Every structure is written in C-alpha cells, then in structure tokens.
Tab-separated table of C-alpha atoms and ligand atoms in Angstrom:
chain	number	residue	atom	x	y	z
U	1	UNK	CA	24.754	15.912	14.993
U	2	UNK	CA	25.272	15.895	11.240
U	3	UNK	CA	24.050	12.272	10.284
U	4	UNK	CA	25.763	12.517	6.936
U	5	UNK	CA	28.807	11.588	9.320
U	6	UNK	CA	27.560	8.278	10.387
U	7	UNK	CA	25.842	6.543	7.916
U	8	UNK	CA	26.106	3.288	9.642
U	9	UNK	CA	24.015	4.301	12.217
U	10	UNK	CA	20.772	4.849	9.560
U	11	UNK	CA	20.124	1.558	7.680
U	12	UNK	CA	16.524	0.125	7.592
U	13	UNK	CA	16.753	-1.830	10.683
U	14	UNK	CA	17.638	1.278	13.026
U	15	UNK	CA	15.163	3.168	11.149
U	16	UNK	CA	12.315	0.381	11.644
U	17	UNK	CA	13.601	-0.026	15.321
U	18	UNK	CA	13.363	3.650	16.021
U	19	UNK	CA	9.725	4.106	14.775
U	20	UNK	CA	8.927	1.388	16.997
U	21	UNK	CA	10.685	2.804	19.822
U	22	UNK	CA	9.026	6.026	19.362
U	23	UNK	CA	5.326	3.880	19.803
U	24	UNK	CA	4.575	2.639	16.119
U	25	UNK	CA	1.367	1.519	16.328
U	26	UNK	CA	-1.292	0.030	13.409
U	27	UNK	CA	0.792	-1.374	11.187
U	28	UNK	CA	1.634	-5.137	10.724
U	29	UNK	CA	5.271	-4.659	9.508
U	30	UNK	CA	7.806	-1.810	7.798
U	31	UNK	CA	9.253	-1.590	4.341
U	32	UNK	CA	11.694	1.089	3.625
U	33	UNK	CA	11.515	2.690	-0.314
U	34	UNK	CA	13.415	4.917	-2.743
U	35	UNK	CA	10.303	5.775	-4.389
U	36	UNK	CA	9.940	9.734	-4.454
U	37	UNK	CA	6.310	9.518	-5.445
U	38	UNK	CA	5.525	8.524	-2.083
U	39	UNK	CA	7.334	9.167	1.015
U	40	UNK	CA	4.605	7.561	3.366
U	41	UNK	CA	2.530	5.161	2.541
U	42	UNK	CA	0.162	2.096	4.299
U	43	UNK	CA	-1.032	-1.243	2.205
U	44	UNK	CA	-4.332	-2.838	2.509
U	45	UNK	CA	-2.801	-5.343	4.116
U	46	UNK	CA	-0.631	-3.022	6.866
U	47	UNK	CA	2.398	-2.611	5.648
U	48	UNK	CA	4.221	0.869	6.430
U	49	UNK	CA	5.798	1.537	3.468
U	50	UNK	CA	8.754	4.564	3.928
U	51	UNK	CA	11.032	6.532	2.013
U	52	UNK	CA	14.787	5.085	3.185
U	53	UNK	CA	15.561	9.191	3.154
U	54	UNK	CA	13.760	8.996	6.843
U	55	UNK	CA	16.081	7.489	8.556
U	56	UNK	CA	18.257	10.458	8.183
U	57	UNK	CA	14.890	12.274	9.653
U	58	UNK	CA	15.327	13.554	13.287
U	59	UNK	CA	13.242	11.705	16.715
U	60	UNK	CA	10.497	14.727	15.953
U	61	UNK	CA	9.848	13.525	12.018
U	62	UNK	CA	9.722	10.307	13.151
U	63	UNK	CA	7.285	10.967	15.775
U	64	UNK	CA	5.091	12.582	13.451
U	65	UNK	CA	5.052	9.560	11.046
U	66	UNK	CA	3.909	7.316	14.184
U	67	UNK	CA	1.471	10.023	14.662
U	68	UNK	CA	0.385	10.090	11.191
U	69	UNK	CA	-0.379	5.844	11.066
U	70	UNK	CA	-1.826	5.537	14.511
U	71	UNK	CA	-5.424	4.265	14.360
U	72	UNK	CA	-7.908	6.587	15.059
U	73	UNK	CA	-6.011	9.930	14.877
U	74	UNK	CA	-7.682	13.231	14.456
U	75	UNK	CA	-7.690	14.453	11.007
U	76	UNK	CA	-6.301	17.716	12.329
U	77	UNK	CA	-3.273	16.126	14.092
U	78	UNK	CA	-3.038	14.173	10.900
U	79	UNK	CA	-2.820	16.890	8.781
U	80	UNK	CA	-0.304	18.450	10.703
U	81	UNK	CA	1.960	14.971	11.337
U	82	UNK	CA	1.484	14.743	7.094
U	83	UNK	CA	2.814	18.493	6.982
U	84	UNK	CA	6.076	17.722	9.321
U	85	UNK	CA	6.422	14.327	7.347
U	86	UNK	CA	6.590	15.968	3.786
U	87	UNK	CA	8.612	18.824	5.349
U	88	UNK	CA	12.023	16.536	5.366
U	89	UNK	CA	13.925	16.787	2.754
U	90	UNK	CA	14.171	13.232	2.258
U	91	UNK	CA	15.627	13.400	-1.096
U	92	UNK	CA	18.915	15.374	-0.098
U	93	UNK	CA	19.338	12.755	2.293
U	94	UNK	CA	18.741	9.619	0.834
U	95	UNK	CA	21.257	7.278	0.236
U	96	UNK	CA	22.746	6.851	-3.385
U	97	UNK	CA	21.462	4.428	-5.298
U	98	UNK	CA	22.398	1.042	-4.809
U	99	UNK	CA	24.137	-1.146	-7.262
U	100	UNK	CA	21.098	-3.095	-8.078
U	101	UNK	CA	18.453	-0.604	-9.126
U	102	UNK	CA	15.269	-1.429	-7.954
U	103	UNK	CA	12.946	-0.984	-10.786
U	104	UNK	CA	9.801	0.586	-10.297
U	105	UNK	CA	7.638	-2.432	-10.604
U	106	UNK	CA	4.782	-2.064	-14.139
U	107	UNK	CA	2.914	-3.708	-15.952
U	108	UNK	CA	3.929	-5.670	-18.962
U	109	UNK	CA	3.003	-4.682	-21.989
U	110	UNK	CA	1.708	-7.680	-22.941
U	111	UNK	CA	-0.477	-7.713	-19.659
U	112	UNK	CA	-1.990	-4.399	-20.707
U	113	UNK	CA	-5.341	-6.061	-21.881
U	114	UNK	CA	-5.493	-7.694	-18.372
U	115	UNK	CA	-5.588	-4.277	-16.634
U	116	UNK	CA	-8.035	-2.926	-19.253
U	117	UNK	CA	-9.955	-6.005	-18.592
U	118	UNK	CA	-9.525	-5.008	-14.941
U	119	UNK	CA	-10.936	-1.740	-15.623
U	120	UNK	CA	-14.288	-2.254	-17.216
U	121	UNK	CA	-15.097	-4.958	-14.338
U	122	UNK	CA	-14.296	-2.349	-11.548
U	123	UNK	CA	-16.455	-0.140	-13.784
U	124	UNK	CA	-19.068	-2.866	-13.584
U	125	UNK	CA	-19.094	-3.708	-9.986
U	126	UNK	CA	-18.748	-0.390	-9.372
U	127	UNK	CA	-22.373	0.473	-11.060
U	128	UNK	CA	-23.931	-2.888	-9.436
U	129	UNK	CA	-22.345	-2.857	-5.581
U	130	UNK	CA	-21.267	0.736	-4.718
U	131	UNK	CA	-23.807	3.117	-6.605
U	132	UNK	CA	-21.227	3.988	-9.151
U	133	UNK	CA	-19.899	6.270	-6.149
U	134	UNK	CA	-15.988	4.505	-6.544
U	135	UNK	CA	-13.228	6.584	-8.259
U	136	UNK	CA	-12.003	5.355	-11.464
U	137	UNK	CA	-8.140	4.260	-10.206
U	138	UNK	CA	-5.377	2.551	-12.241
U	139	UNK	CA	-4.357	-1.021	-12.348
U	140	UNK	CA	-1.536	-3.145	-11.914
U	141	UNK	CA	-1.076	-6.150	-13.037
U	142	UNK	CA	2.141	-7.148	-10.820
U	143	UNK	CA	4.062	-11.078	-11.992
U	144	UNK	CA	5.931	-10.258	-8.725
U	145	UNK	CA	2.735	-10.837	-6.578
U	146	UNK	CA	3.445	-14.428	-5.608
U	147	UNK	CA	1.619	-15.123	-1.972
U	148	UNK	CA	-0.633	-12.114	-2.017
U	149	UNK	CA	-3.793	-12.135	-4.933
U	150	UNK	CA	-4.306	-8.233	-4.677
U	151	UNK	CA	-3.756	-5.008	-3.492
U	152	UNK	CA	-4.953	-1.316	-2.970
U	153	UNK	CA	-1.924	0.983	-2.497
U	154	UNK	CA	-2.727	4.394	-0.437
U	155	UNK	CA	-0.567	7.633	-0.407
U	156	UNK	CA	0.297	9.448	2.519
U	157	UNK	CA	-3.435	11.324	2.642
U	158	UNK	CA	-4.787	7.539	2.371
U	159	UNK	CA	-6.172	8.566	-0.880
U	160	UNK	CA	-6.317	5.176	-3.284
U	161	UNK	CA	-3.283	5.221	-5.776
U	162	UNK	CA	-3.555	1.866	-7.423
U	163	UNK	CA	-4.697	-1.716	-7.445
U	164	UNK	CA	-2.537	-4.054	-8.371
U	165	UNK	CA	-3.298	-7.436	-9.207
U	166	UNK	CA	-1.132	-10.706	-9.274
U	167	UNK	CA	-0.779	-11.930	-12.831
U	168	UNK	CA	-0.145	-15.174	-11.433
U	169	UNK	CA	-3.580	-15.664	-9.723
U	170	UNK	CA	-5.446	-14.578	-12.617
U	171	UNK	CA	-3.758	-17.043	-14.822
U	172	UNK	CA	-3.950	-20.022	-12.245
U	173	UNK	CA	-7.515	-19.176	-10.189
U	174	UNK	CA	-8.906	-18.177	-13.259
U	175	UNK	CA	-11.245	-14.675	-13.596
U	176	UNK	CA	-14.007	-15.671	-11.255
U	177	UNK	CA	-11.543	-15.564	-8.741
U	178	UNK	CA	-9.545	-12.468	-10.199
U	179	UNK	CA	-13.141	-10.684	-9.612
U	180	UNK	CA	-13.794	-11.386	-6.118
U	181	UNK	CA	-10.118	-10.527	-5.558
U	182	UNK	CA	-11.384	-7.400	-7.039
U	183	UNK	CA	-14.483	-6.864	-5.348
U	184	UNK	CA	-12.263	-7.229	-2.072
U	185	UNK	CA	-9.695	-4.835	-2.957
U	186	UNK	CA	-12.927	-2.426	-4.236
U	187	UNK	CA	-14.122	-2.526	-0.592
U	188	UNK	CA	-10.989	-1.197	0.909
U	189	UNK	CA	-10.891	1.507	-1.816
U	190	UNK	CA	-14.837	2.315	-0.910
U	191	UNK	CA	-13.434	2.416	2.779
U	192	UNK	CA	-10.688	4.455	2.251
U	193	UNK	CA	-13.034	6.937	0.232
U	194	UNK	CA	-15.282	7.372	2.769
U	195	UNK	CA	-12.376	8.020	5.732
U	196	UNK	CA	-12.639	4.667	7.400
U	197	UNK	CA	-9.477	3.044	8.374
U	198	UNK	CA	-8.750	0.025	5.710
U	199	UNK	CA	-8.933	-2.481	7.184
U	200	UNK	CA	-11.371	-6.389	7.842
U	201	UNK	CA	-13.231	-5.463	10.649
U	202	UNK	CA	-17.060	-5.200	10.621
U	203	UNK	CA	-17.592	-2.638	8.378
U	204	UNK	CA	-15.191	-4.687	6.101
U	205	UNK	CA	-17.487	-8.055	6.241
U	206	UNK	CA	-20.908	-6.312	6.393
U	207	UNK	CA	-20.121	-4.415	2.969
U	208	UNK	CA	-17.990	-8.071	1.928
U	209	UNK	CA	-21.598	-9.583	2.766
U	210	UNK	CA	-23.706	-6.926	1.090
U	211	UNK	CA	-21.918	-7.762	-2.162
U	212	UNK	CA	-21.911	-11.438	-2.204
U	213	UNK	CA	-17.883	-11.744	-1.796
U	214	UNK	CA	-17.207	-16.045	-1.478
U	215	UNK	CA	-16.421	-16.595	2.711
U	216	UNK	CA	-12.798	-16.876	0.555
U	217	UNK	CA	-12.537	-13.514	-0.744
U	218	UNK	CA	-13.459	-12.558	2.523
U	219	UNK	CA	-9.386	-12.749	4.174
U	220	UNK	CA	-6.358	-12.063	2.489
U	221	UNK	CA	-4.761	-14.877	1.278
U	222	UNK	CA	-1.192	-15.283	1.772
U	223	UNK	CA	0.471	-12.674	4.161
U	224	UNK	CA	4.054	-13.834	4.351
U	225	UNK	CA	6.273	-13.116	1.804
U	226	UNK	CA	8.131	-15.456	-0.486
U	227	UNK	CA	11.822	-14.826	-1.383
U	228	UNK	CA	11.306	-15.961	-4.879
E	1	ZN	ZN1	-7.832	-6.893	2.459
C-alpha cells in the first residue's frame, strides 16, 4: 500500500494511536515534529517527541521506535531499533508544510546575556557538585515555557542537546530559583551521561540530596500544558 494515497489515514492521532497499539511503553505522552534535526527524541519530563514523517513509517519502523523508548532496553537492541528508526526516509514523506510555520523556537537576542549567565553557573555547579565531569551544552532561554521552569532535551542516542530555560521563571522566581531549576535539569544531564534512564527515581533524589537541591527543586513543577 502506497500511503501517499491516503493521507487521511496518517495524521498525529493515528500515528500516536498506532505506537501505542504496537506496546509504547515509558513515555508520559507523544508530540509529533517537523524538526529534521531530530527524528526521535524523549524530554526530561517524558515526552516522545517524533518526526510527523513517521506516520508514513510502516508497523516494523514503528515497532522499532517502541523498541528504541522502552525502559531498560539493551544497548544492542537499541542500537539496532536507532538504525531502523533513522533508516526511514522521513523527509520524502513528510507532509508539506503547513500554513502556519512553526518556527523553530530561540532565544531572543535580547535574552542572550541570560543564557551566558546560564552558562558560567552550569560551569560553576558543574566544578562544585559533579567533579567538573558535565559536558559543556547550550542554553535556551524559551518565553514559551509557561507551566514548566526547565528542561534537558535528548536526541535519539539520549545524548544531552540543550537546556532550555523559561524566561518567565527567571524573571518572576528570581535567580535563586533559576539555579536550582538548573541544578535539577544538571542532574538529568549527569544521568543521561552516565547511561541511566532520565528520570526522578532514587538515583534522581540521592544525587538531588547530595547537592543540596530545595525539597522544591526536587519535582517538576507544572506538567500540563497551557494553551496560551
Ligand atoms: Zn526533572
């Protein structure tokens, strides 16, 4: 069957309903993308995040992307679920672009001094809580981030790609705040570094304890989204 023939059939909702049909597991809810850059990937705070190319993808590339997000998968059968996954050609697929472009969402320019700012406390923290032993990673500072304070984006290979921070936070908490946000999102990029799962279990809130994160700091605040 040549899906080209039926686009009706592969809009986000059949998409999201076949991955969970085909036993999506570890992962709070689904998001479907048109950002090339990365075709899989999951948030700190489990979101699957998805190209909108894969729902032109066959039962056996979806399969593998199930495979690829389960908890506690063999890096082997990873590797080879991430090797099916990038094998779609998702881009030949994808839909065309819809009327309203959806920008690729950046930093202001006139935020730029916040994400340097960003930068040389990560650098700090990083020397005083994790050995210096972090990766230096790029910031974010996102005005869309209304409910959620922060948060460490991971590609496909769950290799940190960014933090992005919530302008709005810093500007109403203040930067004590902004830096245990921080410090939080730091320990889910020292997890991810070191090949444990991202996630607030009790590695999560003995590291969260070992650097003096505030009991507040210690969840995420503010999991449902807000239209605005
Ligand atoms: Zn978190």
């Amino acid at each position: 069957m040549n899906p080209r023939l039926q686009p009706e059939l592969f809009d986000d909702a059949f998409l999201i309903q076949r991955l969970f049909a085909l036993g999506l597991k570890g992962v709070n809810s689904v998001e479907s993308h048109q950002n090339c850059a990365v075709m899989v990937s999951v948030t700190s705070r489990g979101v699957l995040r998805i190209h909108c190319g894969y729902a032109y993808a066959p039962d056996s590339v979806l399969a593998a992307i199930v495979t690829f997000v389960k908890p506690g998968i063999r890096r082997q059968r990873r590797r080879e679920a991430e090797a099916a996954i990038l094998a779609f050609p998702v881009d030949s697929f994808a839909p065309p672009r819809p009327r309203r472009r959806r920008r690729r969402p950046s930093t202001r320019p006139g935020d730029r001094s916040l994400v340097r700012r960003l930068a040389a406390l990560h650098d700090q923290l990083n020397a005083r809580h994790f050995d210096g032993g972090l990766a230096r990673i790029p910031f974010r500072v996102s005005r869309r981030m209304r409910t959620r304070l922060g948060e460490l984006m991971l590609d496909a290979a769950d290799r940190p790609i960014e933090i992005a921070i919530s302008y709005r936070h810093v500007h109403r908490d203040g930067w004590d705040e902004a830096e245990q946000t921080l410090l939080h999102e730091m320990i889910h990029q020292w997890q991810a570094e070191n090949g444990q799962p991202v996630d607030h279990g009790a590695i999560f809130r003995k590291k969260a304890r070992g650097v003096g994160i505030t009991p507040r700091a210690m969840r995420d605040v503010g999991h449902s989204p807000t239209s605005s």
